[in-house]
mmCIF file of C-alpha atoms in Angstrom:
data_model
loop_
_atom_site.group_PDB
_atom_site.id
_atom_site.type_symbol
_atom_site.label_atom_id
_atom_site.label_comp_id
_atom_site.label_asym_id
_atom_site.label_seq_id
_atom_site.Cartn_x
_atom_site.Cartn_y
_atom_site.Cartn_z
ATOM 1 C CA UNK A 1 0.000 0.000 0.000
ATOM 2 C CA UNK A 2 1.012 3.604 0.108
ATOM 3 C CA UNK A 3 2.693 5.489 2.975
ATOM 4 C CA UNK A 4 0.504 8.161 2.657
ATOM 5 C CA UNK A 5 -0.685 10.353 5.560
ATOM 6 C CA UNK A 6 -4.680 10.148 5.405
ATOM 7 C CA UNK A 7 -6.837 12.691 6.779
ATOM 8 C CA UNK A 8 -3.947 15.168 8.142
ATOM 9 C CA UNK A 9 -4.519 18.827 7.241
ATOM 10 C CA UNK A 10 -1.526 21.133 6.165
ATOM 11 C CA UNK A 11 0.127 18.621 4.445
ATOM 12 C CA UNK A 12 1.823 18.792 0.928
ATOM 13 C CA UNK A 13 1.141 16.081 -1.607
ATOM 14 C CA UNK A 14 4.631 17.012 -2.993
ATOM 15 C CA UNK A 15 5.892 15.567 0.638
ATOM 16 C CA UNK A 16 4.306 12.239 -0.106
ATOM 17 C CA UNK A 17 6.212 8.784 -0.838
ATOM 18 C CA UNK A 18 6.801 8.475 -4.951
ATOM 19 C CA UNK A 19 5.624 11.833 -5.941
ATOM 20 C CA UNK A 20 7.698 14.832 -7.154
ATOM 21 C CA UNK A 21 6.622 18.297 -7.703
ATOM 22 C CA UNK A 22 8.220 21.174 -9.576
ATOM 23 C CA UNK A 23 9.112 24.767 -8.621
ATOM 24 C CA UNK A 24 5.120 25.823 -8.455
ATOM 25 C CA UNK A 25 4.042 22.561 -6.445
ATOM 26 C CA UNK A 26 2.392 20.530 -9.289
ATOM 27 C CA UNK A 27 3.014 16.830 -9.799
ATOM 28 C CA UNK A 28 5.921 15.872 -12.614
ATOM 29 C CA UNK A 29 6.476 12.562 -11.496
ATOM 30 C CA UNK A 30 4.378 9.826 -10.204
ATOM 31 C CA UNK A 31 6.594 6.703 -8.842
ATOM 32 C CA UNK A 32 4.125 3.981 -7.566
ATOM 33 C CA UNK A 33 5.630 0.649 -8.733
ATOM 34 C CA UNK A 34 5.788 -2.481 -6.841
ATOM 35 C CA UNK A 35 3.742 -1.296 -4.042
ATOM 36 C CA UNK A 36 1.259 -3.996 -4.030
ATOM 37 C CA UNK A 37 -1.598 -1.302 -5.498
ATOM 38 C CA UNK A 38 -4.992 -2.896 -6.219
ATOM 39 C CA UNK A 39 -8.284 -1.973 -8.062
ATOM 40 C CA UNK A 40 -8.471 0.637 -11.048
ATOM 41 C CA UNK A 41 -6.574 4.145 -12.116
ATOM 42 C CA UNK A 42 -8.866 6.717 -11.487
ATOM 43 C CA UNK A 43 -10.260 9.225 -14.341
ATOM 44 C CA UNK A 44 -8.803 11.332 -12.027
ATOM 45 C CA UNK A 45 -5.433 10.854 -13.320
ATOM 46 C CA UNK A 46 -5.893 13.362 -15.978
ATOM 47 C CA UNK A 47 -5.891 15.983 -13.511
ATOM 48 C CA UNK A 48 -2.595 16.459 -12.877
ATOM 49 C CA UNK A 49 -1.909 18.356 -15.922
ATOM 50 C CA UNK A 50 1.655 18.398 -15.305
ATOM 51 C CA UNK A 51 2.657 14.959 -15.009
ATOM 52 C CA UNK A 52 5.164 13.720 -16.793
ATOM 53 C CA UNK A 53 6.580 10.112 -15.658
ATOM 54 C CA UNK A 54 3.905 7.461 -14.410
ATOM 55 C CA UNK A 55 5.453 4.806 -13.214
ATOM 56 C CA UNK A 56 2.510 1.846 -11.980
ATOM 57 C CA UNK A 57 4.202 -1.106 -12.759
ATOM 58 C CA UNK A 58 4.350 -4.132 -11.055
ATOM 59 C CA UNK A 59 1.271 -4.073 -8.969
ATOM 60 C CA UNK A 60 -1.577 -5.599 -9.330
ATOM 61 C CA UNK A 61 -3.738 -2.719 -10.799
ATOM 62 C CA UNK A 62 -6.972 -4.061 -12.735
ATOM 63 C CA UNK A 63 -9.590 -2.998 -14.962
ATOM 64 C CA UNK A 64 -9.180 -0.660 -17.990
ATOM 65 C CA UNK A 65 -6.864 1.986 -18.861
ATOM 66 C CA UNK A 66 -8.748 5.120 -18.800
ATOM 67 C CA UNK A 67 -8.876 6.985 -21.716
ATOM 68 C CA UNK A 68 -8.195 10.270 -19.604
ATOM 69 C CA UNK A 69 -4.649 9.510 -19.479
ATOM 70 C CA UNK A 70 -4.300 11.062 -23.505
ATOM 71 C CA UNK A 71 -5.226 14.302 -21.534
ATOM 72 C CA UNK A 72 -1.460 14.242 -19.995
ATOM 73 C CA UNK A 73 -0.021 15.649 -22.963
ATOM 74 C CA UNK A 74 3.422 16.563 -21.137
ATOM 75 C CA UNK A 75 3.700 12.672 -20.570
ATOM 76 C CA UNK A 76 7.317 11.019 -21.465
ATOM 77 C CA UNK A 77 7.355 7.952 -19.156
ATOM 78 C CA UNK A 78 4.307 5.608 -19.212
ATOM 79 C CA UNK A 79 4.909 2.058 -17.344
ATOM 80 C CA UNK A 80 1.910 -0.007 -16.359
ATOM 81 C CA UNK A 81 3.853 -3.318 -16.885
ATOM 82 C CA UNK A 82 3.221 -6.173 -14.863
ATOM 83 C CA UNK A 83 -0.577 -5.204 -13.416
ATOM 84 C CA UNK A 84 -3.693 -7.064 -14.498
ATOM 85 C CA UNK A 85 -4.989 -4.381 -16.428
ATOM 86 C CA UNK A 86 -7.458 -5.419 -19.481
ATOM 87 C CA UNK A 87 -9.504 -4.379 -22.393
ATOM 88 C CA UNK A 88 -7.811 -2.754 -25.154
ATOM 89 C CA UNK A 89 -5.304 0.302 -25.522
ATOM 90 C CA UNK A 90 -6.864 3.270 -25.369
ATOM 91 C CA UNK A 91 -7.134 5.127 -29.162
ATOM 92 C CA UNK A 92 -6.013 8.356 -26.637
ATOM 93 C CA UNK A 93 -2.505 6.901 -25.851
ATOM 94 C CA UNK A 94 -1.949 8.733 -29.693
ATOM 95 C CA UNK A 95 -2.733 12.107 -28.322
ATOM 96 C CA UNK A 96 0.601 11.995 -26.107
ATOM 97 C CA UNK A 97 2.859 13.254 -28.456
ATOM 98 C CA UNK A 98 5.654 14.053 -26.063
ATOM 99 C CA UNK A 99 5.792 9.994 -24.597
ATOM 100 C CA UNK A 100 9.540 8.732 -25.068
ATOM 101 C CA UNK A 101 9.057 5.005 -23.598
ATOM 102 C CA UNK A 102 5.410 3.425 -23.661
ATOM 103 C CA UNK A 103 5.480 -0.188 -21.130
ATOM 104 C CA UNK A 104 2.483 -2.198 -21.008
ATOM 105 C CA UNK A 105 3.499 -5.764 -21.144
ATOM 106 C CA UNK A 106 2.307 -8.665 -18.885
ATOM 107 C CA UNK A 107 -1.296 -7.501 -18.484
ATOM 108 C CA UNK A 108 -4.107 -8.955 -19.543
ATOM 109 C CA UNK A 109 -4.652 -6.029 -22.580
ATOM 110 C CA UNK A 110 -7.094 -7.486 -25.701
ATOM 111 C CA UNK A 111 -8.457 -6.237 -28.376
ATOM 112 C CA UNK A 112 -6.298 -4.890 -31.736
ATOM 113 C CA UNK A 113 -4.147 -1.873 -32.035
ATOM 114 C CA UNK A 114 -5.632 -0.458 -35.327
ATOM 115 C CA UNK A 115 -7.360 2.429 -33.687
ATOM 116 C CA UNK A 116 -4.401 3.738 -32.856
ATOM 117 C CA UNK A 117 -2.748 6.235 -34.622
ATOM 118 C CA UNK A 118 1.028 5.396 -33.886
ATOM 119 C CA UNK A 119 2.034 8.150 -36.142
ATOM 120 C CA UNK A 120 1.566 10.213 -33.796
ATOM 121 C CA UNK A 121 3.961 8.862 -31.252
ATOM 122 C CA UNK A 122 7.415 10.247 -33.156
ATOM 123 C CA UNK A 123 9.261 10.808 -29.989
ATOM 124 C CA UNK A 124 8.889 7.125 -28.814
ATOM 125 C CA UNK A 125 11.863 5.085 -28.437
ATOM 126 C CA UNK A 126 10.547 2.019 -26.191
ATOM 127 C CA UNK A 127 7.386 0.192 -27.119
ATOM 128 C CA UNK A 128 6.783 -2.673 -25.146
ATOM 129 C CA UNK A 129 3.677 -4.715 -25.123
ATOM 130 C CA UNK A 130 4.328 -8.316 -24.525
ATOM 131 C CA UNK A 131 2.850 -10.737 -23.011
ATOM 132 C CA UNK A 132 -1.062 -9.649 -23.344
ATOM 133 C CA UNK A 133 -3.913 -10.974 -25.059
ATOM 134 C CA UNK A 134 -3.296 -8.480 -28.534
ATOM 135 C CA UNK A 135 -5.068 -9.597 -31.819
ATOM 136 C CA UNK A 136 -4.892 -8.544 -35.194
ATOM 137 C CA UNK A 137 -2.734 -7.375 -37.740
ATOM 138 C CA UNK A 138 -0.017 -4.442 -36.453
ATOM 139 C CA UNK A 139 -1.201 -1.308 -38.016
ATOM 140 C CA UNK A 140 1.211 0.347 -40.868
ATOM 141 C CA UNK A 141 1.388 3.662 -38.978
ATOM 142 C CA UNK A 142 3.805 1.964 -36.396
ATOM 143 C CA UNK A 143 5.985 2.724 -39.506
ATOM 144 C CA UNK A 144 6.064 6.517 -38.720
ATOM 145 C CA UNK A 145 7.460 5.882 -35.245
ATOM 146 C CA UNK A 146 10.805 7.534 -36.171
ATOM 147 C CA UNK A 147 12.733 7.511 -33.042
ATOM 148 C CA UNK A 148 12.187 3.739 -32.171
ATOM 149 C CA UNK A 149 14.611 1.770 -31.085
ATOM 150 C CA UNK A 150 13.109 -0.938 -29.092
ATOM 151 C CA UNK A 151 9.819 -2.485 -30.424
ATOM 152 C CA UNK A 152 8.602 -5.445 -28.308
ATOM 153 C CA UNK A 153 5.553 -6.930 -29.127
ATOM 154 C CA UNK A 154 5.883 -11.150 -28.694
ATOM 155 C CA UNK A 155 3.715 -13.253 -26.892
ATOM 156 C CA UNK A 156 0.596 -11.919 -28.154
ATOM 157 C CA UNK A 157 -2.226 -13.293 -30.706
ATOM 158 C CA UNK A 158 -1.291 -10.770 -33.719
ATOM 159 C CA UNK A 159 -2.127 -12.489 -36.824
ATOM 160 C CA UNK A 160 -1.636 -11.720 -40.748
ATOM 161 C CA UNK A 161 1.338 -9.965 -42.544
ATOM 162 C CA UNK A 162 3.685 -7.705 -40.393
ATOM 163 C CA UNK A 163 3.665 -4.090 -41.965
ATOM 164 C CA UNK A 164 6.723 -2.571 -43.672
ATOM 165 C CA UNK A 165 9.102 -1.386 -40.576
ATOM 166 C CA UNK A 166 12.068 0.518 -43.129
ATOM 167 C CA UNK A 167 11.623 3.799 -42.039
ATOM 168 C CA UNK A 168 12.693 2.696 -38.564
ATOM 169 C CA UNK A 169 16.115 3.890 -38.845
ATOM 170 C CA UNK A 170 17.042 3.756 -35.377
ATOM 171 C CA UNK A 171 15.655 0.345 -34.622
ATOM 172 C CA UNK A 172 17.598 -1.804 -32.925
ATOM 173 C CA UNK A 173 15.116 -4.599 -31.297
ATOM 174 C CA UNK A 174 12.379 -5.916 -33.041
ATOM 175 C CA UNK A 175 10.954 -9.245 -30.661
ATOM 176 C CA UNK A 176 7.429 -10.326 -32.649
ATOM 177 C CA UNK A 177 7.715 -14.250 -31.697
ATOM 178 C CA UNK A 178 5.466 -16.413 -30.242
ATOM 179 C CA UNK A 179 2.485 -14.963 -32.396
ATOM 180 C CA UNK A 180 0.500 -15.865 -35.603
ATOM 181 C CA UNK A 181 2.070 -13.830 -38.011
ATOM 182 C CA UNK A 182 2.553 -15.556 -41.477
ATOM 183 C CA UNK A 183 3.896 -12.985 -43.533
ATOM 184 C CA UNK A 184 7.450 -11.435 -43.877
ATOM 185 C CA UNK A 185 7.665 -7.799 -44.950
ATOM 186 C CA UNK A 186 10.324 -6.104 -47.747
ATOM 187 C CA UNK A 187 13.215 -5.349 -44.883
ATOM 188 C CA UNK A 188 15.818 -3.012 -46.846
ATOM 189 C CA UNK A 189 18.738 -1.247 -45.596
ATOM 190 C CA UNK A 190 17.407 1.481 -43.972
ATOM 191 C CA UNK A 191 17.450 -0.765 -40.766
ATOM 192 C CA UNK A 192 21.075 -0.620 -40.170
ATOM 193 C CA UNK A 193 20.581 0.235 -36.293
ATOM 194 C CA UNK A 194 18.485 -3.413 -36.651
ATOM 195 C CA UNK A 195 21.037 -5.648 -34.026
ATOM 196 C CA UNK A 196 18.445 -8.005 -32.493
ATOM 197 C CA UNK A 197 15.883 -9.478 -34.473
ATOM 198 C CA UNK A 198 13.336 -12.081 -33.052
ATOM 199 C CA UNK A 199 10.469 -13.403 -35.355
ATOM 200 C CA UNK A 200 10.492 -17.302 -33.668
ATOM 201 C CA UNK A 201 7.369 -19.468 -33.169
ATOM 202 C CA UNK A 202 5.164 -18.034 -35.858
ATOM 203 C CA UNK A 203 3.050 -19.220 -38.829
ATOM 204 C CA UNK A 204 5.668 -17.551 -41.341
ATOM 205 C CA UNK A 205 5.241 -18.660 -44.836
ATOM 206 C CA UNK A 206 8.818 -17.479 -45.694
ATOM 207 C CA UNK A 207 12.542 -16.934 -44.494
ATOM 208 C CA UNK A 208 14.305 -14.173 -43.285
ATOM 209 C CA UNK A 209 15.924 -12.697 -45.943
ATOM 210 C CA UNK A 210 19.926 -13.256 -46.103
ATOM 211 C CA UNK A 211 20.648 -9.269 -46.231
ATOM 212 C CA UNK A 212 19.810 -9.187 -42.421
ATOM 213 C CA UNK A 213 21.752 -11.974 -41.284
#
């Protein structure tokens, strides 16, 4: 649970366990992993305006991501790995263009990420989302995602052809095994940051081409 003092007047929020203010007393930073958290993120969240790392990982948070937290547009640092959070990811995770590392592996997240308009999301250079419950194809827009270097997204139920990656300069990780996909895309040599690639226990219908080995 959280050290907090409950029902004490005169006290500072900025004095509390895991939070940091800046200069003018609002919330930048919100650290409140592993501390054995349970139930839902409020719709509250989107009213500290300020906020710019959330850290909620390892806990065992549950129920949906609310949409309210596209409303924290000076967001850099999302992790909500390791909870039990479900449903889908929220279409409003586009809307924070500032986010440098997006973690949401090991929940139980369905649904497909085609509402989501990754090309939004140019300053990204972590996108982790292993280890849920994710279906259909990966939307081409994760092609605009110009800063990323880490793209994790194995262990999921994504199905059909993976979607041109080759404006990915930067990429360095790309981990898409243990899924359904059964189509290769044209990889050319505009990934020559590409160092780890993982594409294991799939339903691919062809090999890896011999220019990335």
């Amino acid at each position: 649970g959280l050290p907090w003092p409950v029902g004490q007047h005169n006290v500072s929020v900025c004095s509390f366990s895991g939070v940091e203010c800046d200069a003018r007393g609002r919330v930048v930073r919100l650290d409140l992993h592993n501390r054995m958290l349970r139930g839902s993120v409020p719709d509250e969240i989107s009213y500290l305006t300020e906020l710019k790392e959330l850290y909620l990982n390892a806990n065992e948070l549950s129920g949906k991501i609310p949409a309210s937290v596209g409303s924290l547009q000076h967001l850099t640092d999302l992790d909500i790995e390791m909870n039990l959070f479900e449903g889908s990811l929220v279409p409003s995770i586009a809307n924070l263009t500032n986010l440098e590392f997006l973690s949401c592996g090991f929940n139980k997240l369905t649904g497909t990420l085609s509402s989501i308009d990754f090309s939004r999301l140019t300053k990204v250079r972590t996108f982790k989302c292993d280890y849920n419950q994710l279906q259909g194809e990966l939307p081409a827009s994760l092609n605009n995602m110009s800063s990323l270097v880490y793209l994790i997204l194995s262990y999921n139920q994504f199905t059909g052809a993976i979607p041109p990656l080759n404006s990915l300069e930067n990429l360095y990780d790309l981990e898409l095994h243990n899924n359904y996909f059964t189509k290769l895309p044209e990889f050319s040599e505009n990934l020559k940051s590409l160092t780890s690639l993982s594409l294991g226990f799939n339903k691919l219908e062809s090999c890896i081409p011999s220019t990335l080995g």
